[in-house]
PDB file of C-alpha atoms and ligand atoms in Angstrom:
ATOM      1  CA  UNK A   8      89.432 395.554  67.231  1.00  0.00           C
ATOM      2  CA  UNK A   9      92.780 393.358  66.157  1.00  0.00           C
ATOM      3  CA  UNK A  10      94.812 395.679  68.849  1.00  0.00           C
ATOM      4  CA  UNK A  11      91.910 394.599  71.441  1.00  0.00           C
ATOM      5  CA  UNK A  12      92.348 390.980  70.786  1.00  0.00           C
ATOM      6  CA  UNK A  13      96.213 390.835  70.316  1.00  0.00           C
ATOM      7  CA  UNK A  14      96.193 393.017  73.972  1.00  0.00           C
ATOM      8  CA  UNK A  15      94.258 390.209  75.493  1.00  0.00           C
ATOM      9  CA  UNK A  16      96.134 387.252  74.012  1.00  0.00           C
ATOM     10  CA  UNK A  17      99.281 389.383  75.018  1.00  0.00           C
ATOM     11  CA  UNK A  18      98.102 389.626  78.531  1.00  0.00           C
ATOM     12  CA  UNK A  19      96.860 386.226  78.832  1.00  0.00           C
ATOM     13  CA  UNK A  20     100.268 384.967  77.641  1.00  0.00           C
ATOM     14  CA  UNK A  21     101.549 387.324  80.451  1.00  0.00           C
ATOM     15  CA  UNK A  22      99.432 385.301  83.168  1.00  0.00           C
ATOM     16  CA  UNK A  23      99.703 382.185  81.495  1.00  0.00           C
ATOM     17  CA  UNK A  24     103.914 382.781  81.934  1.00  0.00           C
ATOM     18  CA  UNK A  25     104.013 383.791  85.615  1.00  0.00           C
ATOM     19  CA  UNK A  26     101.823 380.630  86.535  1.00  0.00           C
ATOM     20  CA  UNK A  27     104.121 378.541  85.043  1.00  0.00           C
ATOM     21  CA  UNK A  28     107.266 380.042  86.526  1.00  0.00           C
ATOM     22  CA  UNK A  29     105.681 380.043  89.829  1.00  0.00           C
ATOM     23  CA  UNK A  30     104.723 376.787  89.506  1.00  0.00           C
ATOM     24  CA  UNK A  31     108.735 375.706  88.770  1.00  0.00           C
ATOM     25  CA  UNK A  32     109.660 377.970  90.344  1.00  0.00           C
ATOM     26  CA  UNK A  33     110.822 375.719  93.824  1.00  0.00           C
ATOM     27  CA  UNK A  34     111.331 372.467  91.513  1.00  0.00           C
ATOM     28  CA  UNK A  35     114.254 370.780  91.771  1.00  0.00           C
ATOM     29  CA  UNK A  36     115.887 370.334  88.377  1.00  0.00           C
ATOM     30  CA  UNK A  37     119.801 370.063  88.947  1.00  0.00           C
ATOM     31  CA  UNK A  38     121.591 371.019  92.551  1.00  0.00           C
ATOM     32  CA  UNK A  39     123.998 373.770  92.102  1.00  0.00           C
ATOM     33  CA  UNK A  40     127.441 372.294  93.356  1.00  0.00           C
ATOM     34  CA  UNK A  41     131.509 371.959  91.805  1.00  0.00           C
ATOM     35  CA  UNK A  42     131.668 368.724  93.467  1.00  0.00           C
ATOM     36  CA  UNK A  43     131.455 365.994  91.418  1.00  0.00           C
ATOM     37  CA  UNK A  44     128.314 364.255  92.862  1.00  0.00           C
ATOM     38  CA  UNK A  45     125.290 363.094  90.594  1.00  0.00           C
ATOM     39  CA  UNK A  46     121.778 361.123  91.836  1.00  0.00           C
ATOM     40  CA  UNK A  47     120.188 358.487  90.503  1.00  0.00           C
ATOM     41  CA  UNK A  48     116.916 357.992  90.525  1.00  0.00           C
ATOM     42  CA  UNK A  49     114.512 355.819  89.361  1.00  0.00           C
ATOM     43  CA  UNK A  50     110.675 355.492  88.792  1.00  0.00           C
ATOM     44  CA  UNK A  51     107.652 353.863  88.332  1.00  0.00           C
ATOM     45  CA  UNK A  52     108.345 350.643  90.824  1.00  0.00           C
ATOM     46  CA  UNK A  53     108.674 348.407  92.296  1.00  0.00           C
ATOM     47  CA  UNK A  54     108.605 345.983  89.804  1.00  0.00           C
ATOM     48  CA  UNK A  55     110.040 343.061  90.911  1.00  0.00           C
ATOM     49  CA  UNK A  56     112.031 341.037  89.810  1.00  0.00           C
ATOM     50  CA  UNK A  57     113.980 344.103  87.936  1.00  0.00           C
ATOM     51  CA  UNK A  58     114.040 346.441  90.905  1.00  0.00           C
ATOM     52  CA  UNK A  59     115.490 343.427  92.982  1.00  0.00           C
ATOM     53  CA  UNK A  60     118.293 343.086  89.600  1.00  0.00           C
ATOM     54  CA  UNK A  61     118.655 346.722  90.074  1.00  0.00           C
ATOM     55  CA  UNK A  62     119.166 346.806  93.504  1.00  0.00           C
ATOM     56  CA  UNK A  63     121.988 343.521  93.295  1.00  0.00           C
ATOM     57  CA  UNK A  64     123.552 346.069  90.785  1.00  0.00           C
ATOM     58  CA  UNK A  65     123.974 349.066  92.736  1.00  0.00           C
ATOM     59  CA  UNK A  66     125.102 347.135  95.729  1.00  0.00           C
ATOM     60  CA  UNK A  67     127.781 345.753  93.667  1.00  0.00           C
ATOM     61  CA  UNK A  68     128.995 349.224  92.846  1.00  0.00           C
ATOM     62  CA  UNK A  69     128.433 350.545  96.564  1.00  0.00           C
ATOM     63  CA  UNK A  70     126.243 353.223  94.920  1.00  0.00           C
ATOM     64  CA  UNK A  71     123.089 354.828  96.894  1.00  0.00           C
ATOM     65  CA  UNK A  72     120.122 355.759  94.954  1.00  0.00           C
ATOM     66  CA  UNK A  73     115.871 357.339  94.878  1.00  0.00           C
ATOM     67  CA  UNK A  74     113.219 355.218  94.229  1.00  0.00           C
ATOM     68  CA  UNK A  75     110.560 357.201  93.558  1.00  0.00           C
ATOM     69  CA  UNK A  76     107.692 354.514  93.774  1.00  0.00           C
ATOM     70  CA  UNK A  77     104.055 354.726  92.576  1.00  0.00           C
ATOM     71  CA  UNK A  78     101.582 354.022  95.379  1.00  0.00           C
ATOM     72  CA  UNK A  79      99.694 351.346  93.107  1.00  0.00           C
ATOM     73  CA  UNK A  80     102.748 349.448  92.848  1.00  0.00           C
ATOM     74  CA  UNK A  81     103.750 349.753  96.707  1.00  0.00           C
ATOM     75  CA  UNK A  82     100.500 348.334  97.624  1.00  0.00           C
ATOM     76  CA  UNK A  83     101.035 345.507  95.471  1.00  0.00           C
ATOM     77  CA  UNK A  84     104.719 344.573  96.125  1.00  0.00           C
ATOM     78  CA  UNK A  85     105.182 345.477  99.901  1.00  0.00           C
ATOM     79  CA  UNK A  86     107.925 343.389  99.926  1.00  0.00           C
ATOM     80  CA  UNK A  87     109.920 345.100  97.357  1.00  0.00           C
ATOM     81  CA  UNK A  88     109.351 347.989  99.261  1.00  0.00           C
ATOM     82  CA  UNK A  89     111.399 346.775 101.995  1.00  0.00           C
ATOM     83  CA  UNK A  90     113.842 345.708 100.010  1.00  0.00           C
ATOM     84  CA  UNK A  91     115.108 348.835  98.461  1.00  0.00           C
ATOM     85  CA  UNK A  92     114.550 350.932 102.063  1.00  0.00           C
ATOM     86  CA  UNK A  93     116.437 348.485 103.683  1.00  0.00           C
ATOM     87  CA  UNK A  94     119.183 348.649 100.893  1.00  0.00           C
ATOM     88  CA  UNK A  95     119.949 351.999 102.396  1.00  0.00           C
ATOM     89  CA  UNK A  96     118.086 353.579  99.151  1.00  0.00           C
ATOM     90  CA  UNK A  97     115.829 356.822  99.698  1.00  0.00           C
ATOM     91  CA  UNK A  98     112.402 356.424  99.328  1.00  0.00           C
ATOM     92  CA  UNK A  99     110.050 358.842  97.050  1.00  0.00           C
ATOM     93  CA  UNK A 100     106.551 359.272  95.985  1.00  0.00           C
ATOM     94  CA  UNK A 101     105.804 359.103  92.619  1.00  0.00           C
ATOM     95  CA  UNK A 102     101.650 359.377  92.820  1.00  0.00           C
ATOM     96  CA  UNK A 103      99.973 356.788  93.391  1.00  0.00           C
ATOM     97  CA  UNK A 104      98.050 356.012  89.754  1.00  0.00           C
ATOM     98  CA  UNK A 105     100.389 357.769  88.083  1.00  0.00           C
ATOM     99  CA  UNK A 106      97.808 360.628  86.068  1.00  0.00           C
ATOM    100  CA  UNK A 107      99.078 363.701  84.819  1.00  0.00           C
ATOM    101  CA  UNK A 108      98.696 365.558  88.060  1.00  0.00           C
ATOM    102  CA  UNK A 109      97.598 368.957  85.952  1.00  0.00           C
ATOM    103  CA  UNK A 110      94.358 366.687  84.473  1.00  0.00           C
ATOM    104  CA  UNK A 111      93.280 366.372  88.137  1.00  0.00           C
ATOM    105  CA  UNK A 112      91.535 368.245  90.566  1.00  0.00           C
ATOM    106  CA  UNK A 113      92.897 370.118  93.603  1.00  0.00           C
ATOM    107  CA  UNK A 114      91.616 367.431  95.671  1.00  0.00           C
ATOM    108  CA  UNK A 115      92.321 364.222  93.509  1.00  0.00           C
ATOM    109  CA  UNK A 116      96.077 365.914  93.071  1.00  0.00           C
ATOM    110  CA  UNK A 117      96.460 366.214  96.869  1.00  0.00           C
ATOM    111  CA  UNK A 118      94.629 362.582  97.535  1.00  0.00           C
ATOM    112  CA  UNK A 119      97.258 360.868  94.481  1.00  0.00           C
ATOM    113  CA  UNK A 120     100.434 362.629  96.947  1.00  0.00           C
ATOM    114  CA  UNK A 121      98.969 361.398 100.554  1.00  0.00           C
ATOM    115  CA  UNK A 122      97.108 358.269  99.710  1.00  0.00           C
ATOM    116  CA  UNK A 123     100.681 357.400  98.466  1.00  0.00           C
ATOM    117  CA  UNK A 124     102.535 358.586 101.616  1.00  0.00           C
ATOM    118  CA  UNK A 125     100.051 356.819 103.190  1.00  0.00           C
ATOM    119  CA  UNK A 126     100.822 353.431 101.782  1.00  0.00           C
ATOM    120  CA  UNK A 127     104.493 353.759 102.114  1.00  0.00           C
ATOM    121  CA  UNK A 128     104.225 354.533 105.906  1.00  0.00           C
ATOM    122  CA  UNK A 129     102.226 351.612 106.283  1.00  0.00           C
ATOM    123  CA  UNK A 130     105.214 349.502 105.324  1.00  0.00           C
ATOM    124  CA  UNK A 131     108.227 351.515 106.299  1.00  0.00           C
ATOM    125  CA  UNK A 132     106.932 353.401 109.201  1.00  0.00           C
ATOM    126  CA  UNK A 133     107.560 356.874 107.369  1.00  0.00           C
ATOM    127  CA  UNK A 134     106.539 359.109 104.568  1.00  0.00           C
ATOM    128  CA  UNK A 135     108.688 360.051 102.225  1.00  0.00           C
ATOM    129  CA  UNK A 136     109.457 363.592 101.685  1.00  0.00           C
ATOM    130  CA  UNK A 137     110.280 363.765  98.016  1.00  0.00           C
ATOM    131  CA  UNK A 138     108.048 363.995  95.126  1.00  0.00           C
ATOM    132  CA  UNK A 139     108.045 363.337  91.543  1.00  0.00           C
ATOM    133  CA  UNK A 140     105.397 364.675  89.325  1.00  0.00           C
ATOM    134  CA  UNK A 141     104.201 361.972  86.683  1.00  0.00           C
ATOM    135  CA  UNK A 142     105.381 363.260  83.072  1.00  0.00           C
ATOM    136  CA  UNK A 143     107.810 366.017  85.015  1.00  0.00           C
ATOM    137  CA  UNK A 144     104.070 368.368  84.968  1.00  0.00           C
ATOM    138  CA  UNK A 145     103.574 370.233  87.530  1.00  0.00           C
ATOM    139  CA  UNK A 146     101.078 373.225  87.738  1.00  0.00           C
ATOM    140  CA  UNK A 147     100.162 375.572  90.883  1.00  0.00           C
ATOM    141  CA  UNK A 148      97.716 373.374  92.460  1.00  0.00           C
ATOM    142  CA  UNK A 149     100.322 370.312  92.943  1.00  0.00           C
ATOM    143  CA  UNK A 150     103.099 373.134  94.498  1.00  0.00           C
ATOM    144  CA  UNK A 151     100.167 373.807  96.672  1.00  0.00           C
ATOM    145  CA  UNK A 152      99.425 370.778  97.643  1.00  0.00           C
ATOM    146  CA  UNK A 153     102.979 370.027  97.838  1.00  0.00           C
ATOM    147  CA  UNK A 154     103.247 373.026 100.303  1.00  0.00           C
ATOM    148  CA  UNK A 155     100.840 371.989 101.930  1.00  0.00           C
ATOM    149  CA  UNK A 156     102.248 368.064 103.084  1.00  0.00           C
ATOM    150  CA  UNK A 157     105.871 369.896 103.101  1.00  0.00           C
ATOM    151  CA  UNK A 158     107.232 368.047 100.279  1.00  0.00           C
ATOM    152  CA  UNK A 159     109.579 368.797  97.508  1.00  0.00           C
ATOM    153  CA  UNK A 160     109.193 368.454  93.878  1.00  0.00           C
ATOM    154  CA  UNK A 161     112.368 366.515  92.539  1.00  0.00           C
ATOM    155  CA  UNK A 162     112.552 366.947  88.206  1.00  0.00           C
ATOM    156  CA  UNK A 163     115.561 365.543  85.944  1.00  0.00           C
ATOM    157  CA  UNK A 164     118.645 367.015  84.277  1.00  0.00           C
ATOM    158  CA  UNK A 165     119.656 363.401  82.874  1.00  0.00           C
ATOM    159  CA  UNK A 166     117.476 361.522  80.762  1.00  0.00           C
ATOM    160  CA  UNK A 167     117.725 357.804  79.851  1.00  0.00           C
ATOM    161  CA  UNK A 168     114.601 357.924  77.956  1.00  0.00           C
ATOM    162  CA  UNK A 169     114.121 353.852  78.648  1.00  0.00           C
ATOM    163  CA  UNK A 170     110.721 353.680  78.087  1.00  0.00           C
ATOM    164  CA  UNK A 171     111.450 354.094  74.369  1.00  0.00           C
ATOM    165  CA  UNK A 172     114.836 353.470  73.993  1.00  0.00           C
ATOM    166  CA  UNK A 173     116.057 349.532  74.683  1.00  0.00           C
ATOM    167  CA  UNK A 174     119.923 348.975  74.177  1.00  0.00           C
ATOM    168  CA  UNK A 175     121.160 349.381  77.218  1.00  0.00           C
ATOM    169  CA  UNK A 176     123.982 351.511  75.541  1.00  0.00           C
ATOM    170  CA  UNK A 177     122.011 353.963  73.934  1.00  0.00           C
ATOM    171  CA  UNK A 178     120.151 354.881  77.342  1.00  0.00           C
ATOM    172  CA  UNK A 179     123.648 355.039  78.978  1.00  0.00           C
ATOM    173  CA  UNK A 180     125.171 357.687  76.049  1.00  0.00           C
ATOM    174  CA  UNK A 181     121.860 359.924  76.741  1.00  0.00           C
ATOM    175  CA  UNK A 182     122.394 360.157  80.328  1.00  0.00           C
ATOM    176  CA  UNK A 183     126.591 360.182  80.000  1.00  0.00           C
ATOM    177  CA  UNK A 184     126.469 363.122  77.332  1.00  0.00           C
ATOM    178  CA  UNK A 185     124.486 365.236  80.061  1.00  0.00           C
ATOM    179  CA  UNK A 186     126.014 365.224  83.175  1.00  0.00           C
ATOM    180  CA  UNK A 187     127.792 367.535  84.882  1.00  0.00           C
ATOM    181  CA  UNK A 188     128.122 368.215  88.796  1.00  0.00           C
ATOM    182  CA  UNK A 189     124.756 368.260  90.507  1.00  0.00           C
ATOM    183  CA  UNK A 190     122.789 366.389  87.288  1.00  0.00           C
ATOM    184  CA  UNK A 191     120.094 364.314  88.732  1.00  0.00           C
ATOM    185  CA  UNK A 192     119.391 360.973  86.682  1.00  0.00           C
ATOM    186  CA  UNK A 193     116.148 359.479  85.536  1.00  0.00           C
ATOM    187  CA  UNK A 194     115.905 356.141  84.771  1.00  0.00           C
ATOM    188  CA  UNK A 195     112.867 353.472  85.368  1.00  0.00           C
ATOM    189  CA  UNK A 196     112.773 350.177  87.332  1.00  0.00           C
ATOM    190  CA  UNK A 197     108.687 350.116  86.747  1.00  0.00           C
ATOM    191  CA  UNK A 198     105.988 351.081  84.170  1.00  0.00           C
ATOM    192  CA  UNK A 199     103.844 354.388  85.152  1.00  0.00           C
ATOM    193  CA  UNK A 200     101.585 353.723  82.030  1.00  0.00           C
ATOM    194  CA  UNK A 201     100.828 350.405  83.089  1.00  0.00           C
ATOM    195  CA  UNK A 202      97.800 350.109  85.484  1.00  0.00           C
ATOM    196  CA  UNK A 203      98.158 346.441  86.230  1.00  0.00           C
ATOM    197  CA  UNK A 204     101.566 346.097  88.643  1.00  0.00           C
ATOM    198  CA  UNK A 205     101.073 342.786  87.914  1.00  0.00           C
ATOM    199  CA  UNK A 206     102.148 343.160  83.956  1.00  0.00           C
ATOM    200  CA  UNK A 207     104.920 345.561  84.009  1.00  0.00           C
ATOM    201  CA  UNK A 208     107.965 344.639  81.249  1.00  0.00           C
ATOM    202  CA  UNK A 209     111.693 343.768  81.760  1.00  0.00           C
ATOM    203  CA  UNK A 210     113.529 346.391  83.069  1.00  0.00           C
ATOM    204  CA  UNK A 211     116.948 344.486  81.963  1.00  0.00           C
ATOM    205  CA  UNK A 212     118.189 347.088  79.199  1.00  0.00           C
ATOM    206  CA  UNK A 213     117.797 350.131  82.288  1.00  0.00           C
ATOM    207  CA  UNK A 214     120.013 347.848  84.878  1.00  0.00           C
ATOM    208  CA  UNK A 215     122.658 346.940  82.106  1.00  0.00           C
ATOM    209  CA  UNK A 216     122.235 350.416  81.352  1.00  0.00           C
ATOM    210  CA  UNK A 217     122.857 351.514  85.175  1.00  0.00           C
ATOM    211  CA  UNK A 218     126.261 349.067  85.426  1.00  0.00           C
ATOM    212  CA  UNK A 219     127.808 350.934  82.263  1.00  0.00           C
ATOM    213  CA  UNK A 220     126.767 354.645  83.890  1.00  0.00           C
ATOM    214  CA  UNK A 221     127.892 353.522  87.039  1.00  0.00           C
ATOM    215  CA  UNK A 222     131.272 352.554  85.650  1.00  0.00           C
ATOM    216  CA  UNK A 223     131.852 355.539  83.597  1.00  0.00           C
ATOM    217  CA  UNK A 224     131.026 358.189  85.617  1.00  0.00           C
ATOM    218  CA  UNK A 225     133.239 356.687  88.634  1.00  0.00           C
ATOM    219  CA  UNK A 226     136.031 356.826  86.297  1.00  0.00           C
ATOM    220  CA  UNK A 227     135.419 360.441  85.215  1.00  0.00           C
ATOM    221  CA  UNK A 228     136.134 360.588  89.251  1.00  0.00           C
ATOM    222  CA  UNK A 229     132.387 361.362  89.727  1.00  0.00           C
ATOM    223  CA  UNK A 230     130.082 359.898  93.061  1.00  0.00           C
ATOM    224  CA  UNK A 231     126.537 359.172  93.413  1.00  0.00           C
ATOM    225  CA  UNK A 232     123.972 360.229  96.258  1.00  0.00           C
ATOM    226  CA  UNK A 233     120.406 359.798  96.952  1.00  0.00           C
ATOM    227  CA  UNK A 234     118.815 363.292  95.825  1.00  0.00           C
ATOM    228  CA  UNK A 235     118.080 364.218  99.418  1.00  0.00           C
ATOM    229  CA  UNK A 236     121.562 364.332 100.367  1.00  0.00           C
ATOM    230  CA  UNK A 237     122.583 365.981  96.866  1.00  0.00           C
ATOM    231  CA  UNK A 238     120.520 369.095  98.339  1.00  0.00           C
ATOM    232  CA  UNK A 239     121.932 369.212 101.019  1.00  0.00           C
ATOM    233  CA  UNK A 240     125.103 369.161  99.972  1.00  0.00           C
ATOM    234  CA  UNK A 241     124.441 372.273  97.965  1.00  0.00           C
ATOM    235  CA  UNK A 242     123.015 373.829 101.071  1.00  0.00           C
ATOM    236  CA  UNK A 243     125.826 373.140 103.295  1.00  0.00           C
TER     237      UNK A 243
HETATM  238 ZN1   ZN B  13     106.668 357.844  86.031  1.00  0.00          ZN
END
């Protein structure tokens, strides 16, 4: 009887480990280069007026950068939206309530990816072709429906962790101490908990923060891209 039972967990486990590696299996995590690029990203906007401090900061430092945006947020701050794509920035889609996409059905996944493509082509005139998954989860039916739009899931090898952390030095060290050629940043201009855009927080420690990562990593002889153009510098 046990040896029945521990064959079944051992087999579900089995399943239960290909899913998941087929689900990651395409997700970008880090691009595989020597050069010394890195991309910043950041999420959960716009959330004006700290994506508009954000954006003064990285024109300062001639840096280019992905927004990946939640679709609530677009809707509510079209003008931010403008902003940033007209910064030069890349444009992403970060859902648009920003669930855990594995809570959701096939359909209500696929609706949270297009409804916000939707509302960013309404505004810009095209959708973007990056996507972030809320809380980095991603399970088969998002790849599908990924697949299925022909868009890219984009992860993180460099974590600020600014929604909990909030000296601006502190958030830099955790994203400093993990770089390396190819890391892809996460930082966050917005909220995705909040459900009002209307009442998101300062986002002053994560632009401080940007300046001093900005800084450092220039000096360590290191450039920044928008993560479209990381890939495909590892493709070239
Ligand atoms: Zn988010």
């Amino acid at each position: 009887m046990l040896r029945k039972i521990l064959a079944t967990l051992g087999i579900a486990l089995g399943v239960l480990c290909v899913v998941i590696y087929w689900s990651y299996k395409d997700v970008i995590i880090t691009v595989p280069i020597t050069e010394k690029v890195v991309a910043l990203t950041f999420d959960d906007g716009p959330n004006p007026p700290h994506t508009q401090a954000l954006l003064d900061m990285l024109a300062q430092h001639e840096v280019m950068a992905t927004f990946f945006l939640k679709g609530r947020n677009v809707e509510a701050f079209p003008e931010s939206v403008r902003a940033v794509a007209s910064a030069g920035h890349e444009i992403g889609n970060h859902s648009y309530f920003h669930r855990p996409m594995i809570s959701l059905s096939k359909t209500d996944m696929r609706e949270e990816v297009a409804r916000t493509n939707t509302v960013i082509e309404n505004i810009l005139g095209y959708e973007p072709v990056l996507f972030r998954p809320p809380y980095g989860a991603q399970g088969p039916g998002l790849k599908l429906a990924l697949q299925g739009l022909g868009m890219r899931s984009i992860l993180v090898s460099a974590n600020g962790a600014d929604w909990e952390v909030t000296d601006p030095q502190q958030i830099a060290i955790s994203v400093l101490e993990n770089i390396e050629p190819g890391s892809i940043i996460l930082l966050h201009d917005g909220h995705g908990d909040v459900d009002d855009p209307e009442t998101q927080d300062s986002r002053d420690a994560t632009v401080v923060a940007t300046g001093i990562i900005i800084e450092e990593l220039k000096a360590q002889g290191y450039r920044f891209a928008p993560v479209g153009d990381l890939v495909a510098l590892a493709n070239q």
